mmCIF file with all atom_site columns, C-alpha atoms in Angstrom:
data_model
loop_
_atom_site.group_PDB
_atom_site.id
_atom_site.type_symbol
_atom_site.label_atom_id
_atom_site.label_alt_id
_atom_site.label_comp_id
_atom_site.label_asym_id
_atom_site.label_entity_id
_atom_site.label_seq_id
_atom_site.pdbx_PDB_ins_code
_atom_site.Cartn_x
_atom_site.Cartn_y
_atom_site.Cartn_z
_atom_site.occupancy
_atom_site.B_iso_or_equiv
_atom_site.pdbx_formal_charge
_atom_site.auth_seq_id
_atom_site.auth_comp_id
_atom_site.auth_asym_id
_atom_site.auth_atom_id
_atom_site.pdbx_PDB_model_num
ATOM 1   C CA . UNK A 1 1   ? 18.923 -94.327  1.176  1.00 58.00 ? 1   UNK A CA 1
ATOM 2   C CA . UNK A 1 2   ? 20.638 -96.108  -1.644 1.00 66.00 ? 2   UNK A CA 1
ATOM 3   C CA . UNK A 1 3   ? 20.995 -92.649  -3.435 1.00 69.00 ? 3   UNK A CA 1
ATOM 4   C CA . UNK A 1 4   ? 22.233 -91.061  -0.223 1.00 64.00 ? 4   UNK A CA 1
ATOM 5   C CA . UNK A 1 5   ? 25.048 -93.888  0.095  1.00 66.00 ? 5   UNK A CA 1
ATOM 6   C CA . UNK A 1 6   ? 26.124 -93.352  -3.411 1.00 68.00 ? 6   UNK A CA 1
ATOM 7   C CA . UNK A 1 7   ? 26.331 -89.725  -2.626 1.00 67.00 ? 7   UNK A CA 1
ATOM 8   C CA . UNK A 1 8   ? 28.207 -90.221  0.610  1.00 64.00 ? 8   UNK A CA 1
ATOM 9   C CA . UNK A 1 9   ? 30.715 -92.565  -1.433 1.00 64.00 ? 9   UNK A CA 1
ATOM 10  C CA . UNK A 1 10  ? 31.489 -89.773  -3.732 1.00 67.00 ? 10  UNK A CA 1
ATOM 11  C CA . UNK A 1 11  ? 31.633 -86.985  -1.434 1.00 68.00 ? 11  UNK A CA 1
ATOM 12  C CA . UNK A 1 12  ? 32.733 -88.706  1.843  1.00 66.00 ? 12  UNK A CA 1
ATOM 13  C CA . UNK A 1 13  ? 30.712 -86.264  3.822  1.00 67.00 ? 13  UNK A CA 1
ATOM 14  C CA . UNK A 1 14  ? 30.050 -87.121  7.456  1.00 66.00 ? 14  UNK A CA 1
ATOM 15  C CA . UNK A 1 15  ? 26.715 -85.167  7.526  1.00 69.00 ? 15  UNK A CA 1
ATOM 16  C CA . UNK A 1 16  ? 25.262 -87.690  4.815  1.00 67.00 ? 16  UNK A CA 1
ATOM 17  C CA . UNK A 1 17  ? 26.063 -90.460  7.106  1.00 70.00 ? 17  UNK A CA 1
ATOM 18  C CA . UNK A 1 18  ? 23.978 -88.687  9.835  1.00 67.00 ? 18  UNK A CA 1
ATOM 19  C CA . UNK A 1 19  ? 21.138 -88.414  7.541  1.00 68.00 ? 19  UNK A CA 1
ATOM 20  C CA . UNK A 1 20  ? 21.262 -92.047  6.411  1.00 69.00 ? 20  UNK A CA 1
ATOM 21  C CA . UNK A 1 21  ? 21.373 -93.106  10.031 1.00 67.00 ? 21  UNK A CA 1
ATOM 22  C CA . UNK A 1 22  ? 18.379 -91.134  11.021 1.00 67.00 ? 22  UNK A CA 1
ATOM 23  C CA . UNK A 1 23  ? 16.367 -92.430  7.906  1.00 62.00 ? 23  UNK A CA 1
ATOM 24  C CA . UNK A 1 24  ? 17.396 -96.011  8.397  1.00 62.00 ? 24  UNK A CA 1
ATOM 25  C CA . UNK A 1 25  ? 14.760 -97.880  10.285 1.00 68.00 ? 25  UNK A CA 1
ATOM 26  C CA . UNK A 1 26  ? 16.050 -101.378 9.702  1.00 71.00 ? 26  UNK A CA 1
ATOM 27  C CA . UNK A 1 27  ? 18.477 -102.346 12.403 1.00 74.00 ? 27  UNK A CA 1
ATOM 28  C CA . UNK A 1 28  ? 20.354 -105.030 10.609 1.00 79.00 ? 28  UNK A CA 1
ATOM 29  C CA . UNK A 1 29  ? 20.899 -102.662 7.586  1.00 76.00 ? 29  UNK A CA 1
ATOM 30  C CA . UNK A 1 30  ? 22.152 -100.198 9.921  1.00 77.00 ? 30  UNK A CA 1
ATOM 31  C CA . UNK A 1 31  ? 24.637 -102.653 11.670 1.00 81.00 ? 31  UNK A CA 1
ATOM 32  C CA . UNK A 1 32  ? 25.863 -103.800 8.336  1.00 81.00 ? 32  UNK A CA 1
ATOM 33  C CA . UNK A 1 33  ? 26.590 -100.336 7.150  1.00 79.00 ? 33  UNK A CA 1
ATOM 34  C CA . UNK A 1 34  ? 28.336 -99.401  10.370 1.00 81.00 ? 34  UNK A CA 1
ATOM 35  C CA . UNK A 1 35  ? 30.537 -102.724 10.042 1.00 83.00 ? 35  UNK A CA 1
ATOM 36  C CA . UNK A 1 36  ? 31.490 -101.829 6.364  1.00 81.00 ? 36  UNK A CA 1
ATOM 37  C CA . UNK A 1 37  ? 32.521 -98.186  7.463  1.00 79.00 ? 37  UNK A CA 1
ATOM 38  C CA . UNK A 1 38  ? 34.569 -99.460  10.317 1.00 83.00 ? 38  UNK A CA 1
ATOM 39  C CA . UNK A 1 39  ? 36.168 -102.412 8.454  1.00 84.00 ? 39  UNK A CA 1
ATOM 40  C CA . UNK A 1 40  ? 36.773 -100.584 5.093  1.00 81.00 ? 40  UNK A CA 1
ATOM 41  C CA . UNK A 1 41  ? 40.395 -99.470  4.647  1.00 80.00 ? 41  UNK A CA 1
ATOM 42  C CA . UNK A 1 42  ? 39.523 -96.652  2.596  1.00 73.00 ? 42  UNK A CA 1
ATOM 43  C CA . UNK A 1 43  ? 37.180 -95.013  5.221  1.00 75.00 ? 43  UNK A CA 1
ATOM 44  C CA . UNK A 1 44  ? 38.559 -91.795  6.753  1.00 78.00 ? 44  UNK A CA 1
ATOM 45  C CA . UNK A 1 45  ? 39.367 -91.659  10.458 1.00 83.00 ? 45  UNK A CA 1
ATOM 46  C CA . UNK A 1 46  ? 36.656 -89.381  11.172 1.00 80.00 ? 46  UNK A CA 1
ATOM 47  C CA . UNK A 1 47  ? 34.160 -91.496  9.239  1.00 80.00 ? 47  UNK A CA 1
ATOM 48  C CA . UNK A 1 48  ? 35.484 -94.749  11.333 1.00 85.00 ? 48  UNK A CA 1
ATOM 49  C CA . UNK A 1 49  ? 34.997 -92.570  14.574 1.00 86.00 ? 49  UNK A CA 1
ATOM 50  C CA . UNK A 1 50  ? 31.617 -91.468  13.574 1.00 83.00 ? 50  UNK A CA 1
ATOM 51  C CA . UNK A 1 51  ? 30.645 -95.131  12.750 1.00 85.00 ? 51  UNK A CA 1
ATOM 52  C CA . UNK A 1 52  ? 32.021 -96.308  16.026 1.00 89.00 ? 52  UNK A CA 1
ATOM 53  C CA . UNK A 1 53  ? 29.938 -93.576  17.961 1.00 86.00 ? 53  UNK A CA 1
ATOM 54  C CA . UNK A 1 54  ? 27.062 -94.668  16.065 1.00 85.00 ? 54  UNK A CA 1
ATOM 55  C CA . UNK A 1 55  ? 27.599 -98.350  16.997 1.00 87.00 ? 55  UNK A CA 1
ATOM 56  C CA . UNK A 1 56  ? 27.898 -97.077  20.741 1.00 88.00 ? 56  UNK A CA 1
ATOM 57  C CA . UNK A 1 57  ? 24.567 -95.647  20.236 1.00 86.00 ? 57  UNK A CA 1
ATOM 58  C CA . UNK A 1 58  ? 23.145 -98.740  18.805 1.00 84.00 ? 58  UNK A CA 1
ATOM 59  C CA . UNK A 1 59  ? 24.362 -100.672 22.032 1.00 86.00 ? 59  UNK A CA 1
ATOM 60  C CA . UNK A 1 60  ? 22.873 -98.087  24.203 1.00 85.00 ? 60  UNK A CA 1
ATOM 61  C CA . UNK A 1 61  ? 19.303 -98.536  22.494 1.00 83.00 ? 61  UNK A CA 1
ATOM 62  C CA . UNK A 1 62  ? 19.159 -102.313 21.815 1.00 84.00 ? 62  UNK A CA 1
ATOM 63  C CA . UNK A 1 63  ? 21.945 -103.793 24.091 1.00 86.00 ? 63  UNK A CA 1
ATOM 64  C CA . UNK A 1 64  ? 22.557 -106.519 21.675 1.00 86.00 ? 64  UNK A CA 1
ATOM 65  C CA . UNK A 1 65  ? 25.550 -108.950 22.685 1.00 86.00 ? 65  UNK A CA 1
ATOM 66  C CA . UNK A 1 66  ? 26.815 -109.034 19.106 1.00 86.00 ? 66  UNK A CA 1
ATOM 67  C CA . UNK A 1 67  ? 27.021 -105.157 19.033 1.00 87.00 ? 67  UNK A CA 1
ATOM 68  C CA . UNK A 1 68  ? 28.695 -105.016 22.359 1.00 89.00 ? 68  UNK A CA 1
ATOM 69  C CA . UNK A 1 69  ? 31.167 -107.753 21.268 1.00 90.00 ? 69  UNK A CA 1
ATOM 70  C CA . UNK A 1 70  ? 31.772 -105.706 18.100 1.00 88.00 ? 70  UNK A CA 1
ATOM 71  C CA . UNK A 1 71  ? 32.594 -102.658 20.011 1.00 88.00 ? 71  UNK A CA 1
ATOM 72  C CA . UNK A 1 72  ? 34.800 -104.624 22.391 1.00 91.00 ? 72  UNK A CA 1
ATOM 73  C CA . UNK A 1 73  ? 36.893 -106.013 19.288 1.00 92.00 ? 73  UNK A CA 1
ATOM 74  C CA . UNK A 1 74  ? 37.258 -102.538 17.915 1.00 90.00 ? 74  UNK A CA 1
ATOM 75  C CA . UNK A 1 75  ? 39.077 -101.720 21.272 1.00 90.00 ? 75  UNK A CA 1
ATOM 76  C CA . UNK A 1 76  ? 42.039 -103.921 19.895 1.00 91.00 ? 76  UNK A CA 1
ATOM 77  C CA . UNK A 1 77  ? 42.389 -101.743 16.721 1.00 89.00 ? 77  UNK A CA 1
ATOM 78  C CA . UNK A 1 78  ? 45.844 -100.713 15.822 1.00 88.00 ? 78  UNK A CA 1
ATOM 79  C CA . UNK A 1 79  ? 45.034 -97.052  15.480 1.00 88.00 ? 79  UNK A CA 1
ATOM 80  C CA . UNK A 1 80  ? 45.053 -95.485  18.903 1.00 88.00 ? 80  UNK A CA 1
ATOM 81  C CA . UNK A 1 81  ? 42.339 -92.813  18.072 1.00 87.00 ? 81  UNK A CA 1
ATOM 82  C CA . UNK A 1 82  ? 40.139 -95.772  17.067 1.00 90.00 ? 82  UNK A CA 1
ATOM 83  C CA . UNK A 1 83  ? 40.728 -97.611  20.011 1.00 91.00 ? 83  UNK A CA 1
ATOM 84  C CA . UNK A 1 84  ? 40.166 -94.623  22.405 1.00 91.00 ? 84  UNK A CA 1
ATOM 85  C CA . UNK A 1 85  ? 36.606 -93.978  20.751 1.00 91.00 ? 85  UNK A CA 1
ATOM 86  C CA . UNK A 1 86  ? 35.681 -97.525  21.080 1.00 92.00 ? 86  UNK A CA 1
ATOM 87  C CA . UNK A 1 87  ? 36.789 -97.442  24.820 1.00 92.00 ? 87  UNK A CA 1
ATOM 88  C CA . UNK A 1 88  ? 34.781 -94.260  25.533 1.00 91.00 ? 88  UNK A CA 1
ATOM 89  C CA . UNK A 1 89  ? 31.911 -95.786  23.918 1.00 91.00 ? 89  UNK A CA 1
ATOM 90  C CA . UNK A 1 90  ? 32.346 -99.042  25.707 1.00 91.00 ? 90  UNK A CA 1
ATOM 91  C CA . UNK A 1 91  ? 32.320 -97.159  28.991 1.00 89.00 ? 91  UNK A CA 1
ATOM 92  C CA . UNK A 1 92  ? 29.153 -95.471  28.102 1.00 89.00 ? 92  UNK A CA 1
ATOM 93  C CA . UNK A 1 93  ? 27.343 -98.732  27.116 1.00 90.00 ? 93  UNK A CA 1
ATOM 94  C CA . UNK A 1 94  ? 28.797 -100.209 30.562 1.00 87.00 ? 94  UNK A CA 1
ATOM 95  C CA . UNK A 1 95  ? 27.144 -97.357  32.463 1.00 85.00 ? 95  UNK A CA 1
ATOM 96  C CA . UNK A 1 96  ? 23.910 -98.316  31.173 1.00 85.00 ? 96  UNK A CA 1
ATOM 97  C CA . UNK A 1 97  ? 24.006 -102.097 31.666 1.00 83.00 ? 97  UNK A CA 1
ATOM 98  C CA . UNK A 1 98  ? 23.834 -102.356 35.471 1.00 76.00 ? 98  UNK A CA 1
ATOM 99  C CA . UNK A 1 99  ? 20.655 -104.676 35.107 1.00 80.00 ? 99  UNK A CA 1
ATOM 100 C CA . UNK A 1 100 ? 22.620 -106.993 32.685 1.00 84.00 ? 100 UNK A CA 1
ATOM 101 C CA . UNK A 1 101 ? 25.452 -108.318 34.794 1.00 81.00 ? 101 UNK A CA 1
ATOM 102 C CA . UNK A 1 102 ? 26.739 -110.677 32.290 1.00 84.00 ? 102 UNK A CA 1
ATOM 103 C CA . UNK A 1 103 ? 27.266 -108.212 29.642 1.00 87.00 ? 103 UNK A CA 1
ATOM 104 C CA . UNK A 1 104 ? 28.610 -105.702 32.157 1.00 85.00 ? 104 UNK A CA 1
ATOM 105 C CA . UNK A 1 105 ? 31.148 -108.249 33.389 1.00 85.00 ? 105 UNK A CA 1
ATOM 106 C CA . UNK A 1 106 ? 32.574 -108.646 30.115 1.00 88.00 ? 106 UNK A CA 1
ATOM 107 C CA . UNK A 1 107 ? 32.880 -105.125 29.418 1.00 88.00 ? 107 UNK A CA 1
ATOM 108 C CA . UNK A 1 108 ? 34.483 -104.470 32.852 1.00 85.00 ? 108 UNK A CA 1
ATOM 109 C CA . UNK A 1 109 ? 36.952 -107.198 32.084 1.00 87.00 ? 109 UNK A CA 1
ATOM 110 C CA . UNK A 1 110 ? 38.058 -105.529 28.819 1.00 90.00 ? 110 UNK A CA 1
ATOM 111 C CA . UNK A 1 111 ? 38.274 -102.221 30.257 1.00 88.00 ? 111 UNK A CA 1
ATOM 112 C CA . UNK A 1 112 ? 40.459 -103.353 33.090 1.00 86.00 ? 112 UNK A CA 1
ATOM 113 C CA . UNK A 1 113 ? 42.679 -105.148 30.486 1.00 89.00 ? 113 UNK A CA 1
ATOM 114 C CA . UNK A 1 114 ? 42.793 -101.815 28.549 1.00 89.00 ? 114 UNK A CA 1
ATOM 115 C CA . UNK A 1 115 ? 43.475 -99.653  31.597 1.00 85.00 ? 115 UNK A CA 1
ATOM 116 C CA . UNK A 1 116 ? 46.348 -102.022 32.685 1.00 83.00 ? 116 UNK A CA 1
ATOM 117 C CA . UNK A 1 117 ? 48.124 -102.945 29.367 1.00 85.00 ? 117 UNK A CA 1
ATOM 118 C CA . UNK A 1 118 ? 47.383 -100.622 26.386 1.00 84.00 ? 118 UNK A CA 1
ATOM 119 C CA . UNK A 1 119 ? 50.495 -99.200  24.937 1.00 84.00 ? 119 UNK A CA 1
ATOM 120 C CA . UNK A 1 120 ? 49.036 -95.875  24.427 1.00 86.00 ? 120 UNK A CA 1
ATOM 121 C CA . UNK A 1 121 ? 48.860 -93.748  27.524 1.00 83.00 ? 121 UNK A CA 1
ATOM 122 C CA . UNK A 1 122 ? 45.681 -91.874  26.360 1.00 84.00 ? 122 UNK A CA 1
ATOM 123 C CA . UNK A 1 123 ? 43.874 -95.151  25.658 1.00 88.00 ? 123 UNK A CA 1
ATOM 124 C CA . UNK A 1 124 ? 44.788 -96.270  29.280 1.00 86.00 ? 124 UNK A CA 1
ATOM 125 C CA . UNK A 1 125 ? 43.601 -93.216  30.860 1.00 85.00 ? 125 UNK A CA 1
ATOM 126 C CA . UNK A 1 126 ? 40.315 -93.455  28.783 1.00 87.00 ? 126 UNK A CA 1
ATOM 127 C CA . UNK A 1 127 ? 39.830 -97.030  30.007 1.00 87.00 ? 127 UNK A CA 1
ATOM 128 C CA . UNK A 1 128 ? 40.541 -95.798  33.735 1.00 84.00 ? 128 UNK A CA 1
ATOM 129 C CA . UNK A 1 129 ? 37.901 -92.861  33.037 1.00 85.00 ? 129 UNK A CA 1
ATOM 130 C CA . UNK A 1 130 ? 35.420 -95.496  31.618 1.00 87.00 ? 130 UNK A CA 1
ATOM 131 C CA . UNK A 1 131 ? 35.822 -97.689  34.615 1.00 84.00 ? 131 UNK A CA 1
ATOM 132 C CA . UNK A 1 132 ? 35.138 -94.928  36.955 1.00 80.00 ? 132 UNK A CA 1
ATOM 133 C CA . UNK A 1 133 ? 32.259 -93.894  35.053 1.00 81.00 ? 133 UNK A CA 1
ATOM 134 C CA . UNK A 1 134 ? 30.859 -97.554  35.543 1.00 81.00 ? 134 UNK A CA 1
ATOM 135 C CA . UNK A 1 135 ? 31.555 -97.440  39.071 1.00 77.00 ? 135 UNK A CA 1
ATOM 136 C CA . UNK A 1 136 ? 29.773 -94.101  39.598 1.00 75.00 ? 136 UNK A CA 1
ATOM 137 C CA . UNK A 1 137 ? 26.789 -94.807  37.433 1.00 70.00 ? 137 UNK A CA 1
ATOM 138 C CA . UNK A 1 138 ? 26.787 -98.380  37.066 1.00 61.00 ? 138 UNK A CA 1
ATOM 139 C CA . UNK A 1 139 ? 26.705 -101.714 39.025 1.00 59.00 ? 139 UNK A CA 1
ATOM 140 C CA . UNK A 1 140 ? 29.425 -101.153 41.593 1.00 60.00 ? 140 UNK A CA 1
ATOM 141 C CA . UNK A 1 141 ? 29.466 -104.876 42.837 1.00 65.00 ? 141 UNK A CA 1
ATOM 142 C CA . UNK A 1 142 ? 30.775 -106.217 39.567 1.00 62.00 ? 142 UNK A CA 1
ATOM 143 C CA . UNK A 1 143 ? 33.833 -103.916 39.550 1.00 62.00 ? 143 UNK A CA 1
ATOM 144 C CA . UNK A 1 144 ? 37.051 -105.320 41.007 1.00 60.00 ? 144 UNK A CA 1
ATOM 145 C CA . UNK A 1 145 ? 39.041 -103.282 43.513 1.00 60.00 ? 145 UNK A CA 1
ATOM 146 C CA . UNK A 1 146 ? 40.806 -101.296 40.892 1.00 59.00 ? 146 UNK A CA 1
ATOM 147 C CA . UNK A 1 147 ? 42.753 -99.147  43.258 1.00 57.00 ? 147 UNK A CA 1
ATOM 148 C CA . UNK A 1 148 ? 45.996 -100.687 41.787 1.00 61.00 ? 148 UNK A CA 1
ATOM 149 C CA . UNK A 1 149 ? 44.981 -99.572  38.235 1.00 60.00 ? 149 UNK A CA 1
ATOM 150 C CA . UNK A 1 150 ? 44.631 -96.087  39.385 1.00 58.00 ? 150 UNK A CA 1
ATOM 151 C CA . UNK A 1 151 ? 47.830 -96.142  41.242 1.00 56.00 ? 151 UNK A CA 1
ATOM 152 C CA . UNK A 1 152 ? 49.529 -97.610  38.258 1.00 62.00 ? 152 UNK A CA 1
ATOM 153 C CA . UNK A 1 153 ? 48.113 -94.895  36.159 1.00 59.00 ? 153 UNK A CA 1
ATOM 154 C CA . UNK A 1 154 ? 49.332 -92.274  38.555 1.00 53.00 ? 154 UNK A CA 1
ATOM 155 C CA . UNK A 1 155 ? 52.822 -93.922  38.522 1.00 57.00 ? 155 UNK A CA 1
ATOM 156 C CA . UNK A 1 156 ? 52.777 -93.723  34.726 1.00 55.00 ? 156 UNK A CA 1
ATOM 157 C CA . UNK A 1 157 ? 52.292 -89.964  34.866 1.00 49.00 ? 157 UNK A CA 1
ATOM 158 C CA . UNK A 1 158 ? 54.955 -89.673  37.785 1.00 45.00 ? 158 UNK A CA 1
ATOM 159 C CA . UNK A 1 159 ? 57.562 -91.438  35.652 1.00 49.00 ? 159 UNK A CA 1
ATOM 160 C CA . UNK A 1 160 ? 56.988 -89.212  32.666 1.00 46.00 ? 160 UNK A CA 1
ATOM 161 C CA . UNK A 1 161 ? 57.500 -86.245  34.850 1.00 44.00 ? 161 UNK A CA 1
ATOM 162 C CA . UNK A 1 162 ? 60.752 -87.647  36.437 1.00 46.00 ? 162 UNK A CA 1
ATOM 163 C CA . UNK A 1 163 ? 62.055 -88.281  32.909 1.00 51.00 ? 163 UNK A CA 1
ATOM 164 C CA . UNK A 1 164 ? 62.150 -84.507  32.375 1.00 49.00 ? 164 UNK A CA 1
ATOM 165 C CA . UNK A 1 165 ? 65.856 -83.416  32.085 1.00 52.00 ? 165 UNK A CA 1
ATOM 166 C CA . UNK A 1 166 ? 67.640 -81.140  34.389 1.00 54.00 ? 166 UNK A CA 1
ATOM 167 C CA . UNK A 1 167 ? 68.210 -78.446  31.473 1.00 53.00 ? 167 UNK A CA 1
ATOM 168 C CA . UNK A 1 168 ? 64.456 -78.727  30.775 1.00 55.00 ? 168 UNK A CA 1
ATOM 169 C CA . UNK A 1 169 ? 63.585 -78.089  34.580 1.00 59.00 ? 169 UNK A CA 1
ATOM 170 C CA . UNK A 1 170 ? 65.982 -75.235  34.864 1.00 61.00 ? 170 UNK A CA 1
ATOM 171 C CA . UNK A 1 171 ? 64.447 -73.753  31.622 1.00 62.00 ? 171 UNK A CA 1
ATOM 172 C CA . UNK A 1 172 ? 60.962 -74.118  33.095 1.00 61.00 ? 172 UNK A CA 1
ATOM 173 C CA . UNK A 1 173 ? 61.950 -72.451  36.258 1.00 67.00 ? 173 UNK A CA 1
ATOM 174 C CA . UNK A 1 174 ? 63.618 -69.441  34.226 1.00 64.00 ? 174 UNK A CA 1
ATOM 175 C CA . UNK A 1 175 ? 60.255 -69.192  32.197 1.00 62.00 ? 175 UNK A CA 1
ATOM 176 C CA . UNK A 1 176 ? 58.304 -69.136  35.615 1.00 70.00 ? 176 UNK A CA 1
ATOM 177 C CA . UNK A 1 177 ? 60.752 -66.456  37.143 1.00 67.00 ? 177 UNK A CA 1
ATOM 178 C CA . UNK A 1 178 ? 60.508 -64.284  34.057 1.00 67.00 ? 178 UNK A CA 1
ATOM 179 C CA . UNK A 1 179 ? 56.640 -64.592  34.003 1.00 68.00 ? 179 UNK A CA 1
ATOM 180 C CA . UNK A 1 180 ? 56.478 -63.701  37.703 1.00 67.00 ? 180 UNK A CA 1
ATOM 181 C CA . UNK A 1 181 ? 58.607 -60.604  37.220 1.00 68.00 ? 181 UNK A CA 1
ATOM 182 C CA . UNK A 1 182 ? 56.414 -59.445  34.254 1.00 66.00 ? 182 UNK A CA 1
ATOM 183 C CA . UNK A 1 183 ? 53.539 -59.858  36.378 1.00 66.00 ? 183 UNK A CA 1
ATOM 184 C CA . UNK A 1 184 ? 54.997 -57.844  39.313 1.00 68.00 ? 184 UNK A CA 1
ATOM 185 C CA . UNK A 1 185 ? 56.197 -55.074  36.883 1.00 69.00 ? 185 UNK A CA 1
ATOM 186 C CA . UNK A 1 186 ? 52.665 -54.901  35.354 1.00 69.00 ? 186 UNK A CA 1
ATOM 187 C CA . UNK A 1 187 ? 50.994 -54.803  39.024 1.00 69.00 ? 187 UNK A CA 1
ATOM 188 C CA . UNK A 1 188 ? 53.469 -51.981  39.875 1.00 70.00 ? 188 UNK A CA 1
ATOM 189 C CA . UNK A 1 189 ? 52.862 -50.016  36.819 1.00 68.00 ? 189 UNK A CA 1
ATOM 190 C CA . UNK A 1 190 ? 49.118 -50.372  37.325 1.00 66.00 ? 190 UNK A CA 1
ATOM 191 C CA . UNK A 1 191 ? 49.276 -49.286  40.961 1.00 69.00 ? 191 UNK A CA 1
ATOM 192 C CA . UNK A 1 192 ? 51.379 -46.263  40.144 1.00 70.00 ? 192 UNK A CA 1
ATOM 193 C CA . UNK A 1 193 ? 48.876 -45.078  37.695 1.00 66.00 ? 193 UNK A CA 1
ATOM 194 C CA . UNK A 1 194 ? 45.830 -45.365  39.921 1.00 60.00 ? 194 UNK A CA 1
#
C-alpha cells in the first residue's frame, strides 16, 4: 500500500485510490487517508469527490459518529460541487440509519438547514432530494413537516423563470413557432411521398 500511495502521489490517478481502498483493511488508516485527501489543498476536485464518496461508503458500513460528523462538516465546504457530493452521501447515510434515531436526527437537521439556506441552488435541491429519500426509505417520524421547504424550493425555481426578459420569452416563442412549422412541413412532405 505505501508503494501504491507513492505512485498515486506521482500520477494522481483515481483508479489507484480505488485499489488502495480495496486493499486496505485497517479502518483507522483508511479514515486518515480519506481525511488527508479531502483536506489537502493540492488534491484535485475529482479526487476530493472520490474521497467523499468513499467516506460515505465508510459511514454506511460502520455507522461511526465521527465519520458522520466529518461528512456533515464537509457539507460546509466553500466549493459547491464538494458540498453537493457530501450532501448526497449524507442523504444515503441517513436512509440507512432508521434504527439510530440520534444520529439520524443530526443528519436531518443538517439537511433541513442546507435545503433552506445554502446559497447554491443545486446544493439546496440535493438537500431536498436527500430529505425526500430519507422520508421514503428512512424513519419518517423524525422528519419535521418540510412541506414549506419544498414550497420554497418551488418558489426559487418559479422566480428564476419569472426573471426571464420579455425579449428572451419572445425569442423562445419564435423558436417554438419555427420548430413547429418545420415539423408540419416534414410531416406534409412525408405524407405526400407515401
